[in-house]
XYZ file of C-alpha atoms in Angstrom:
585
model
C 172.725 150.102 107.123
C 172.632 146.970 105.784
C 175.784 143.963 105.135
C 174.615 140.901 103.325
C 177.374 138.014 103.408
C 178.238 134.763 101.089
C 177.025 132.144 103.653
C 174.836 132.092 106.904
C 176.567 134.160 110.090
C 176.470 132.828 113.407
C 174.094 134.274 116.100
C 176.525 135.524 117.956
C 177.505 138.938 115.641
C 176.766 141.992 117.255
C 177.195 145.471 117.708
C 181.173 145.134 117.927
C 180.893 143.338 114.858
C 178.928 145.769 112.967
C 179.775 149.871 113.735
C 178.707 153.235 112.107
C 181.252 155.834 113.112
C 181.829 159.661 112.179
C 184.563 161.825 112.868
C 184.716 164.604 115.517
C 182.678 166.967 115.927
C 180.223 164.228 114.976
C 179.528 161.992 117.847
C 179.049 158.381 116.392
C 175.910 156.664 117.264
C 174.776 154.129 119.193
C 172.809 150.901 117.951
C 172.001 146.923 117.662
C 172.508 144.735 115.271
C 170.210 141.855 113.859
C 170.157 139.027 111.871
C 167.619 138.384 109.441
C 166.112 134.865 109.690
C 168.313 133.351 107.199
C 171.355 134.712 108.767
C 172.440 136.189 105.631
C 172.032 139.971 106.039
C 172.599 142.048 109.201
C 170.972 145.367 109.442
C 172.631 147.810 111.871
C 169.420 149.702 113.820
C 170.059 153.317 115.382
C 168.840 153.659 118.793
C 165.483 154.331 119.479
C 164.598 158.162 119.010
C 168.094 159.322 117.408
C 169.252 159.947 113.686
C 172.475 159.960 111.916
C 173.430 163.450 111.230
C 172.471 165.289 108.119
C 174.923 166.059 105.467
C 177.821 164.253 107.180
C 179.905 161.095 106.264
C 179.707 158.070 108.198
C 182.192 154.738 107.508
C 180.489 151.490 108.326
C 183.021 148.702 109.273
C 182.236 144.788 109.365
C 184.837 142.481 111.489
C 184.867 139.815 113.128
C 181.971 138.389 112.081
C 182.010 134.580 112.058
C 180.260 131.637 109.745
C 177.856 129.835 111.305
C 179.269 126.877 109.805
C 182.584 126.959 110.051
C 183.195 129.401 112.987
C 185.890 131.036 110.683
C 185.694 135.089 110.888
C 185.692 137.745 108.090
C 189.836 137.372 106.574
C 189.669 141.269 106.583
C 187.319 143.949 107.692
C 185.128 145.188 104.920
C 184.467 148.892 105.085
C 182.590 151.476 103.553
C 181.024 154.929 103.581
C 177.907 157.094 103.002
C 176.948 160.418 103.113
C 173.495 161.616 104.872
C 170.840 163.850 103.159
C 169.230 166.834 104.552
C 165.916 165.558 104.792
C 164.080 162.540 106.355
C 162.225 159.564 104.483
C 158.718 158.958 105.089
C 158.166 157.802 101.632
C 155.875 154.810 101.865
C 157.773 151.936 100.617
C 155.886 150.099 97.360
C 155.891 146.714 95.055
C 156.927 147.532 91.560
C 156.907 143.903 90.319
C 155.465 140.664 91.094
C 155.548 137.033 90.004
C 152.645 136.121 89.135
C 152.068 139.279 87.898
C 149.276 141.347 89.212
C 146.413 141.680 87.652
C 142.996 143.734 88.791
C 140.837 142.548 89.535
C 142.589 138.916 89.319
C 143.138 136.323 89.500
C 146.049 136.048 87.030
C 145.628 132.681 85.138
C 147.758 129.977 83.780
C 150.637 130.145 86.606
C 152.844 126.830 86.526
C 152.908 125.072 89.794
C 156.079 124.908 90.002
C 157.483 128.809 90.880
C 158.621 130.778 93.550
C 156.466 133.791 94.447
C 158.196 136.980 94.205
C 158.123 140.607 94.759
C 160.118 143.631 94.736
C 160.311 146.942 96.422
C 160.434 150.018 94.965
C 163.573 150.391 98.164
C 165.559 149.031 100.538
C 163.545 146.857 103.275
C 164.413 146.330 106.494
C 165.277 142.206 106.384
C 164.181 140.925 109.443
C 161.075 142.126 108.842
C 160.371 140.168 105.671
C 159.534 136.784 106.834
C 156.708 134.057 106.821
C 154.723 136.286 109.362
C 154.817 139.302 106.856
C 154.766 137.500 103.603
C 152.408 134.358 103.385
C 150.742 132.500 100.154
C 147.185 130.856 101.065
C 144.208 128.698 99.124
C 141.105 127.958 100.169
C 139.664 124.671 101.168
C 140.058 122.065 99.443
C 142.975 123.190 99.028
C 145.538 123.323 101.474
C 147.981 126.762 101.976
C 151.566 125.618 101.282
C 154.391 125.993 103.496
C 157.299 127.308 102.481
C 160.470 129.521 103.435
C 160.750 133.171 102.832
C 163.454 135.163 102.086
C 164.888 138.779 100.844
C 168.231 140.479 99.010
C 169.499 142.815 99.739
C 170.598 145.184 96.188
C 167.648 143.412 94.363
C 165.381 144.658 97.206
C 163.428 141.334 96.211
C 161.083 138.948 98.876
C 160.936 135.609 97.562
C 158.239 132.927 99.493
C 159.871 129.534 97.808
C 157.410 127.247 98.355
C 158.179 123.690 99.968
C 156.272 121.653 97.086
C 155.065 122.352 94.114
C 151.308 124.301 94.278
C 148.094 122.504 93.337
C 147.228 122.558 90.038
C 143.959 124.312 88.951
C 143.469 126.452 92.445
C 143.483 129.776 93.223
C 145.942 131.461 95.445
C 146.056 134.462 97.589
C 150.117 136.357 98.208
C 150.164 138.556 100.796
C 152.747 141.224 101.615
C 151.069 142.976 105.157
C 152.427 146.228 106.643
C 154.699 144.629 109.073
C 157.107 144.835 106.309
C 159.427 148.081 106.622
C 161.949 149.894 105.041
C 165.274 150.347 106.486
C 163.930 154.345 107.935
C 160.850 152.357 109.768
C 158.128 153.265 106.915
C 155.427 150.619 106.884
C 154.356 149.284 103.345
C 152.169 151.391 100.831
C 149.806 148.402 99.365
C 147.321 147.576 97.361
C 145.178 149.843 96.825
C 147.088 152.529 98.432
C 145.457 153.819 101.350
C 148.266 156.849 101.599
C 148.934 158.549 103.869
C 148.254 155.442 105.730
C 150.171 152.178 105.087
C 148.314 148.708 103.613
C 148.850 145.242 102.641
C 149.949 144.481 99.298
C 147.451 141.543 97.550
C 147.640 139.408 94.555
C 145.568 136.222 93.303
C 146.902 134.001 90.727
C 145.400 130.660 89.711
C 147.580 127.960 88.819
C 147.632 125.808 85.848
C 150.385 122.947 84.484
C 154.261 123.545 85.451
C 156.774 124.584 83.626
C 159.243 121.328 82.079
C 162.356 120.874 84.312
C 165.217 122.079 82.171
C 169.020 123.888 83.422
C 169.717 127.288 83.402
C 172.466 129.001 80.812
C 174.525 131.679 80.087
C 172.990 133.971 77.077
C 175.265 136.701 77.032
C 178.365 138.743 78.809
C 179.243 142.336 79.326
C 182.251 141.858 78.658
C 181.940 139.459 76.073
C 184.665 136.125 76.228
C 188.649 137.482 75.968
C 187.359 140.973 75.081
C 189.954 143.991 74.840
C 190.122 147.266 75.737
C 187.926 147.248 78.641
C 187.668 150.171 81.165
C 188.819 150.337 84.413
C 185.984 151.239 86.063
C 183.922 148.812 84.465
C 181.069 146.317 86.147
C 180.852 142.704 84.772
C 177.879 141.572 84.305
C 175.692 137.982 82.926
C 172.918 137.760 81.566
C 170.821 134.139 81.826
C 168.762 132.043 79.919
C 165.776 130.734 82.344
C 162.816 128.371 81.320
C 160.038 130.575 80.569
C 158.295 132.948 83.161
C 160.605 132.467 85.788
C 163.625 134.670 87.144
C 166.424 133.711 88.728
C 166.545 132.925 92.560
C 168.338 136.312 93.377
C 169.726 134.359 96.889
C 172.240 132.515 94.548
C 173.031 135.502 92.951
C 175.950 136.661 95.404
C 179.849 136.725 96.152
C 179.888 133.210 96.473
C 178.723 132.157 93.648
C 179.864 134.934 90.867
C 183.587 135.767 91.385
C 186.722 137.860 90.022
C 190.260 137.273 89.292
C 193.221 138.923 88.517
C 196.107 139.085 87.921
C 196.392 135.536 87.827
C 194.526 133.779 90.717
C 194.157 137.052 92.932
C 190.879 137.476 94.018
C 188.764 140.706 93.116
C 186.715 142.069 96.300
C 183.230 142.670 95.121
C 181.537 146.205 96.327
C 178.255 144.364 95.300
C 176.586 141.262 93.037
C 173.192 141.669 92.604
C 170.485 140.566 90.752
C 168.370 143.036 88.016
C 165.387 143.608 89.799
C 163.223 144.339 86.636
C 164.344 141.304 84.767
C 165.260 139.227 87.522
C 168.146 137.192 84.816
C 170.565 139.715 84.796
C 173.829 139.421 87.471
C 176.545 142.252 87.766
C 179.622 142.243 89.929
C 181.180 145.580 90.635
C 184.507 145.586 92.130
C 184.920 147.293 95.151
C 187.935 149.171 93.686
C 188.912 149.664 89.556
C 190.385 147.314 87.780
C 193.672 147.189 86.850
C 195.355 148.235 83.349
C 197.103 145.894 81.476
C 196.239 142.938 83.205
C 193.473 139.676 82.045
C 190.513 139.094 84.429
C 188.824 135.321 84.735
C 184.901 135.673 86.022
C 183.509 132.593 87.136
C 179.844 132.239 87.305
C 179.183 128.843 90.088
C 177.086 125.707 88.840
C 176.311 122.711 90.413
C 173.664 122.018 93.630
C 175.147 125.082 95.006
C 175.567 127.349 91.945
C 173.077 129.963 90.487
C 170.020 128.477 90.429
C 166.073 129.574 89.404
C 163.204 129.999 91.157
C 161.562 126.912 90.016
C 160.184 124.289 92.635
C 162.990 122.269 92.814
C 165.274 125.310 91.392
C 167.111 124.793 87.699
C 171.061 124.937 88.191
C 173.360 125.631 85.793
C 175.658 121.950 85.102
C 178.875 123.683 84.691
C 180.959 126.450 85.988
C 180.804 129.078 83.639
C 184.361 131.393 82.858
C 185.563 133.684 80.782
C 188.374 136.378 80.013
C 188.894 139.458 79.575
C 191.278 142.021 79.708
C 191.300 145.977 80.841
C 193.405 148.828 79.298
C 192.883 152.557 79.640
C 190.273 153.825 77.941
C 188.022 156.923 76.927
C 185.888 158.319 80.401
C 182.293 156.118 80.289
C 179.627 158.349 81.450
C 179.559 157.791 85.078
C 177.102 157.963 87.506
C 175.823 161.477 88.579
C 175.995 162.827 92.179
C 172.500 164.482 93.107
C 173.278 164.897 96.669
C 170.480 165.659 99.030
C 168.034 166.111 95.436
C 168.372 162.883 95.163
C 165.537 162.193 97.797
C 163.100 165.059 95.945
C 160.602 163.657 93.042
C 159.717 167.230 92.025
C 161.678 170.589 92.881
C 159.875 173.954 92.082
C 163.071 175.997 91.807
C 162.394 179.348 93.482
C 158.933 179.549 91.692
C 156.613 176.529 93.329
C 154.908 173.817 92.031
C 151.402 173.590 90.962
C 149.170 170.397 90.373
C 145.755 170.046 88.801
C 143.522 167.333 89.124
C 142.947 164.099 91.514
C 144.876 161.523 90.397
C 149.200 163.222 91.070
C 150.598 161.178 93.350
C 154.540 161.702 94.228
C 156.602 159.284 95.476
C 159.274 161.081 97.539
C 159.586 164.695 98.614
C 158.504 167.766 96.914
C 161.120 170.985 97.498
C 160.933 174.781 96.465
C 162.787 177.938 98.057
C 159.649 179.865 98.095
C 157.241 180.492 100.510
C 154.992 177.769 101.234
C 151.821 179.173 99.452
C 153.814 178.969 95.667
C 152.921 174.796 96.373
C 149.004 174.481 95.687
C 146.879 171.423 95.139
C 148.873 168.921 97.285
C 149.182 167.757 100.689
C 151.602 165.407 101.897
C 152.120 162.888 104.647
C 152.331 165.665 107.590
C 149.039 166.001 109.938
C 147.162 169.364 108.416
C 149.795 169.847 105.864
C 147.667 171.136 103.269
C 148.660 173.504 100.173
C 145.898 174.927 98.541
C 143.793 172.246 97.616
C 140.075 172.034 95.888
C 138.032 169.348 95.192
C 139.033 169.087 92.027
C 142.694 169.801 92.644
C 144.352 167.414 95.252
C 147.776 165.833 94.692
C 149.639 163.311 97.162
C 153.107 163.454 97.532
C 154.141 160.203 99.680
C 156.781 162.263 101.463
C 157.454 165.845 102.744
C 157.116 169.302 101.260
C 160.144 171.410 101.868
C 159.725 175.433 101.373
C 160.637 178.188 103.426
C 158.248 180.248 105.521
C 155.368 180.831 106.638
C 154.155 177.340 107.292
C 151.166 175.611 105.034
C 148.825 175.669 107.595
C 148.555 176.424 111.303
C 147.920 172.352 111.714
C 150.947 171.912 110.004
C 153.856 173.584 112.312
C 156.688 171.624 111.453
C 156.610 172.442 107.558
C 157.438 175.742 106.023
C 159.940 177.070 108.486
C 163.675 177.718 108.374
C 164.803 173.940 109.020
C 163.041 173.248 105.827
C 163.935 176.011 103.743
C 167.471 175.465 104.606
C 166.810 171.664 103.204
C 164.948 173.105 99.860
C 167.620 176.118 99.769
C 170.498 172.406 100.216
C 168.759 170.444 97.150
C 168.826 173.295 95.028
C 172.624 174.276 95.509
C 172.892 170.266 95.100
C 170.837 170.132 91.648
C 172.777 172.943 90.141
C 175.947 171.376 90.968
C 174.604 167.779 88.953
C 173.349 170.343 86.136
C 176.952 171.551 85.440
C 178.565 168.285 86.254
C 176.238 166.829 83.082
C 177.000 169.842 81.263
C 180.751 169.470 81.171
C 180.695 165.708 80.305
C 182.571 165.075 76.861
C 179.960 163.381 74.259
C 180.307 159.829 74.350
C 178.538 157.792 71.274
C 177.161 159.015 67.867
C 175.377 161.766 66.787
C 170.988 160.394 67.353
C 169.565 163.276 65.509
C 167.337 165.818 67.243
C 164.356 163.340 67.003
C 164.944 161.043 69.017
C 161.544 158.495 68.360
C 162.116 154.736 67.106
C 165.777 155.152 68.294
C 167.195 152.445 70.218
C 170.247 153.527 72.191
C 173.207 152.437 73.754
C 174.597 153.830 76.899
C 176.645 157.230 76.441
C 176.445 160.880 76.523
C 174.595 162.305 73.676
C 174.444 166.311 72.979
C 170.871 167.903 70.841
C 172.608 168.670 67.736
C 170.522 171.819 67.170
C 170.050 172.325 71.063
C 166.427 170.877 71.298
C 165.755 167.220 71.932
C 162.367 165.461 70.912
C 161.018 162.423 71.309
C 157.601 162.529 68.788
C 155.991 159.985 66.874
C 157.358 157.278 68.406
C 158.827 155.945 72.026
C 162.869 155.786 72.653
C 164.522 152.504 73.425
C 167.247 152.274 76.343
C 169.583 149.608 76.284
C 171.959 148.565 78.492
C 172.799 145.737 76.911
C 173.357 143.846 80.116
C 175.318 146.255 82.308
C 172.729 146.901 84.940
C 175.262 150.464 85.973
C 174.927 151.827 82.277
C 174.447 155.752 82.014
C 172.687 157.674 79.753
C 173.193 161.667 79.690
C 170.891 163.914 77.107
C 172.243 167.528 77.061
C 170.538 169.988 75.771
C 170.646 174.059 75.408
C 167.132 174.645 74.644
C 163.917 172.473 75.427
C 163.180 169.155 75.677
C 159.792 168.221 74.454
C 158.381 164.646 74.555
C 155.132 163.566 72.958
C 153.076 164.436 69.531
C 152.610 165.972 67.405
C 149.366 166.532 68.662
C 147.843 166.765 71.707
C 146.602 162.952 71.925
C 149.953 161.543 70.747
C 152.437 160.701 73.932
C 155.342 159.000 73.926
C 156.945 156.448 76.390
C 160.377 155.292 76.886
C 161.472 151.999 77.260
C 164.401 150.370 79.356
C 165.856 146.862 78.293
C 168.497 144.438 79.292
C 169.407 145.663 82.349
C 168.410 149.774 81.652
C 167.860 150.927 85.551
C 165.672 154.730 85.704
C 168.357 156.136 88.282
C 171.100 156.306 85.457
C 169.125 158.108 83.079
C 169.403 162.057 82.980
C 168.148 164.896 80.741
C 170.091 168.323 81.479
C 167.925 170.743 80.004
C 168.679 174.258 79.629
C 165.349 175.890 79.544
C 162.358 174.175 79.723
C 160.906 170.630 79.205
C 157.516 169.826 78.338
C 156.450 166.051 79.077
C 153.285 164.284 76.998
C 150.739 167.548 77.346
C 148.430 165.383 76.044
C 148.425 162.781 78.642
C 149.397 159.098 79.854
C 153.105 158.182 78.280
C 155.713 156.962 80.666
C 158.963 159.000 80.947
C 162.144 157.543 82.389
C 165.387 159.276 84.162
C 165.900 162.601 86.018
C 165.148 166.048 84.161
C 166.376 168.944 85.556
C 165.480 172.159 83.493
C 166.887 175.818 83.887
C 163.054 176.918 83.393
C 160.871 174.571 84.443
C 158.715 171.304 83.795
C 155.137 171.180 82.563
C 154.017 167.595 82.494
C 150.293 167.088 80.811
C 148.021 169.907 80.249
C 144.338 171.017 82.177
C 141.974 168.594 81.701
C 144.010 165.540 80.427
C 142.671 162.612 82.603
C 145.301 160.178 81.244
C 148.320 159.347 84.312
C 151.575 160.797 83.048
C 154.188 158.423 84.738
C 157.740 159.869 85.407
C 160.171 157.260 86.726
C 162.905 159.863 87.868
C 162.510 163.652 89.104
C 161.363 166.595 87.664
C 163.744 168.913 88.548
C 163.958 172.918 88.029
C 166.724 175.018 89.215
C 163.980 178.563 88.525
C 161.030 178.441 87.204
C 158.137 176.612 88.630
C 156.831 172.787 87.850
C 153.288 172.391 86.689
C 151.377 168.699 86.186
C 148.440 167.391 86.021
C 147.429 163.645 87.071
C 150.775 163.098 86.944
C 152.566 159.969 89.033
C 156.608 160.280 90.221
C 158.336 157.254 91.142
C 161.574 158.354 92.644
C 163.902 155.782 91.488
């Protein structure tokens, strides 16, 4: 577990400061506590060798903890809770983005001197062990490698290496994220290229050419918008920012500090979270720790000045002013909230009770892979267990960055601890877990208007959205999310038949595309037979399907990646892909 705070903690926090407890039967664990170097986050560590329980709910309490500066401790303790899965990650973390982008072979050209270096994880990292040991920038001579200070967010999940000065114009630079960065289960980094099952450094070149014009950061936009009505309870606030081009905001200035609540009056709102969009890097939302209040006027206050918001330009754009504005809650119609996956939430592909079959070299999945058959129904994978082979041939081997959970007999007789009752019990869990979110999006009210059973060239706004004639399609054309700046914004697609996405025609795939703040985890298809995704190959699909009977993603042959940014989940019949690549969000 993880608690960031507004300003640097002293040294002295430890274990009394930070606890995980459970209640009886559950014996609470033991642990330390650590300080990342910028004493911003602690990270509470489980003993060596033990785990938290599985399905069981923990509360995680903060007190006592004291500024460095000031000495002054916490006003209040801040609690909160979490349930445990079934299963165990050893899902490889990854970088999604960069800044510089990366480019292959590289270097990227035309970089302005003056910009942060950034990257972000495709999870939560362990903090202390992102620092200038794990995450360095370096030129060759005549250049000489800046210095610089290195830092990471928690939320975000972004690593920042701020350099000191502004780079050398016209030279060539080398970023380097190594393996001694972690996520928060002890998983080393999956790099570039990914040497998986083992874990790698993660490498980019840029080249640098003039920098960008010093200028101030704005406000573009507001969700809500200034003195707005009507707004739910359970609403997040969020701002969206005007930077100078290329950069992102510095996601460090992005926190409780610095973006505030409230209301009534001058009655401060506790924040659950304020983080900063990791895909656009200019988006902020504060969600309140508890709903908002009917009938009563909010005031959100977004910090400027030398200690405000700020960019990541070398030295950083602020925003002149302190930025307000109003708005005011009532009780209104249910937004689509959030769905609960419970312990499927860790699986990129389920098999139902019928398997999962992959065909060619290039299917990697990136998180678990579940059935509750027998361990021979999985074929052309192996996963990150020693001998934990399922029916591979040469021309049939898929990766899944994680574990395979199926009942018995085991895979292989190198591979002992898979295919036995423990994990059947976990695959037998996920299932009972995915059928309960497949009724819970089921029985949520349609929110938004009618999008036609086509749903190609559309551009939509969060809701829940029913197939007219029970089939959804999305052919001819890709499908536009957008979130229009509320980083927690759901989408729900119900349908009673099939989903089908791609063509007409083989050789005709369609994508979908997330904007202004659209995050994969809040985007679900409930499907009530079967879904077929781009059979003619590549297309990216976004959110978490899970089908009555089964997912077929590409077709034999098709060399083209298929990228799924969610889960393929089916509650019966099998799921078949080919060169197919699952990024559990």
């Amino acid at each position: 577990s993880t608690a960031a705070f507004s300003e640097p903690m002293a040294a002295s926090m430890g274990a009394s400061d930070f606890t995980v407890t459970c209640a009886a039967p559950c014996v609470s664990p033991t642990g330390s506590v650590a300080l990342n170097a910028a004493s911003l986050i602690a990270t509470y560590t489980l003993a060596a060798g033990t785990n938290l329980k599985a399905g069981t709910l923990y509360t995680a309490t903060v007190t006592g903890a004291k500024s460095l500066a000031t000495g002054l401790a916490l006003a209040s303790p801040y609690i909160w809770q979490f349930t445990t899965g079934v299963t165990v990650r050893v899902t490889r973390p990854s970088v999604t983005v960069t800044v510089p982008v990366t480019t292959s072979p590289g270097p990227t050209t035309g970089v302005p001197t003056n910009t942060a270096i950034t990257a972000v994880f495709s999870t939560s990292m362990d903090p202390v062990t992102i620092d200038a040991s794990s995450f360095t920038l370096t030129c060759a001579a005549p250049c000489v490698s800046p210095t610089g200070t290195v830092s990471y967010t928690v939320g975000s999940n972004t690593a920042v290496f701020l350099p000191t000065a502004a780079l050398t114009a016209g030279s060539t630079y080398t970023a380097t994220i190594t393996t001694a960065a972690t996520d928060l289960a002890g998983n080393a980094l999956g790099g570039n290229p990914a040497l998986l099952p083992a874990a790698s450094n993660y490498v980019w070149t840029f080249t640098t050419a003039a920098a960008i014009p010093v200028s101030h950061v704005s406000v573009l936009s507001t969700n809500p918008t200034p003195n707005a009505v009507g707004i739910c309870p359970g609403a997040a606030v969020n701002a969206t920012f005007s930077v100078p081009a290329g950069l992102r905001m510095n996601p460090a200035t992005i926190n409780s500090a610095n973006f505030t609540m409230t209301g009534p009056a001058s009655t401060p709102v506790t924040a659950a979270s304020v983080v900063l969009d990791a895909a656009t890097g200019t988006i902020a939302t504060f969600t309140p720790k508890a709903s908002l209040v009917a009938g009563t006027t909010y005031t959100a206050t977004l910090a400027g000045g030398v200690s405000g918001v700020a960019d990541l330009a070398i030295p950083a754009d602020t925003m002149l002013n302190n930025f307000k504005w109003n708005f005011t809650v009532s009780s209104c119609a249910v937004v689509p909230p959030p769905i609960s996956l419970g312990s499927a939430s860790a699986f990129g592909d389920f098999g139902g009770s019928a398997g999962t079959t992959n065909q060619g070299t290039l299917t990697i999945i990136n998180g678990n892979m579940g059935t509750t058959a027998v361990s021979t129904a999985v074929t052309g994978f192996h996963d990150t267990g020693v001998g934990c082979i399922y029916t591979e041939t040469t021309l049939n081997k898929g990766f899944v960055n994680g574990l395979i959970y199926t009942a018995a007999p085991p895979p292989t007789v190198a591979c002992p601890n898979e295919g036995t009752a423990v994990t059947g019990a976990a695959a037998a869990q996920a299932l009972l877990d995915a059928q309960t979110a497949y009724l819970a999006l089921v029985a949520m009210a349609p929110v938004g208007a009618n999008p036609g059973s086509n749903l190609a060239g559309l551009t939509l706004a969060p809701g829940v959205y029913p197939a007219p004639a029970g089939s959804f399609l999305i052919q001819g054309g890709n499908l536009t999310l957008d979130a229009q700046g509320n980083a927690n914004a759901v989408w729900v697609f119900q349908m009673a038949s099939t989903l089908t996405v791609g063509g007409p025609g083989v050789a005709s795939p369609s994508s979908i595309i997330l904007k202004n703040g659209a995050q994969a985890a809040n985007v679900f298809w409930q499907v009530g037979s079967a879904a077929t995704i781009n059979a003619g190959g590549g297309g990216t699909m976004v959110g978490t399907i899970i089908a009555r009977s089964g997912v077929t993603i590409s077709t034999a042959g098709n060399v083209g990646i298929v990228t799924l940014d969610g889960r393929a989940l089916s509650l019966g019949a099998s799921v078949t892909m080919v060169n197919t690549v699952i990024n559990v969000p």
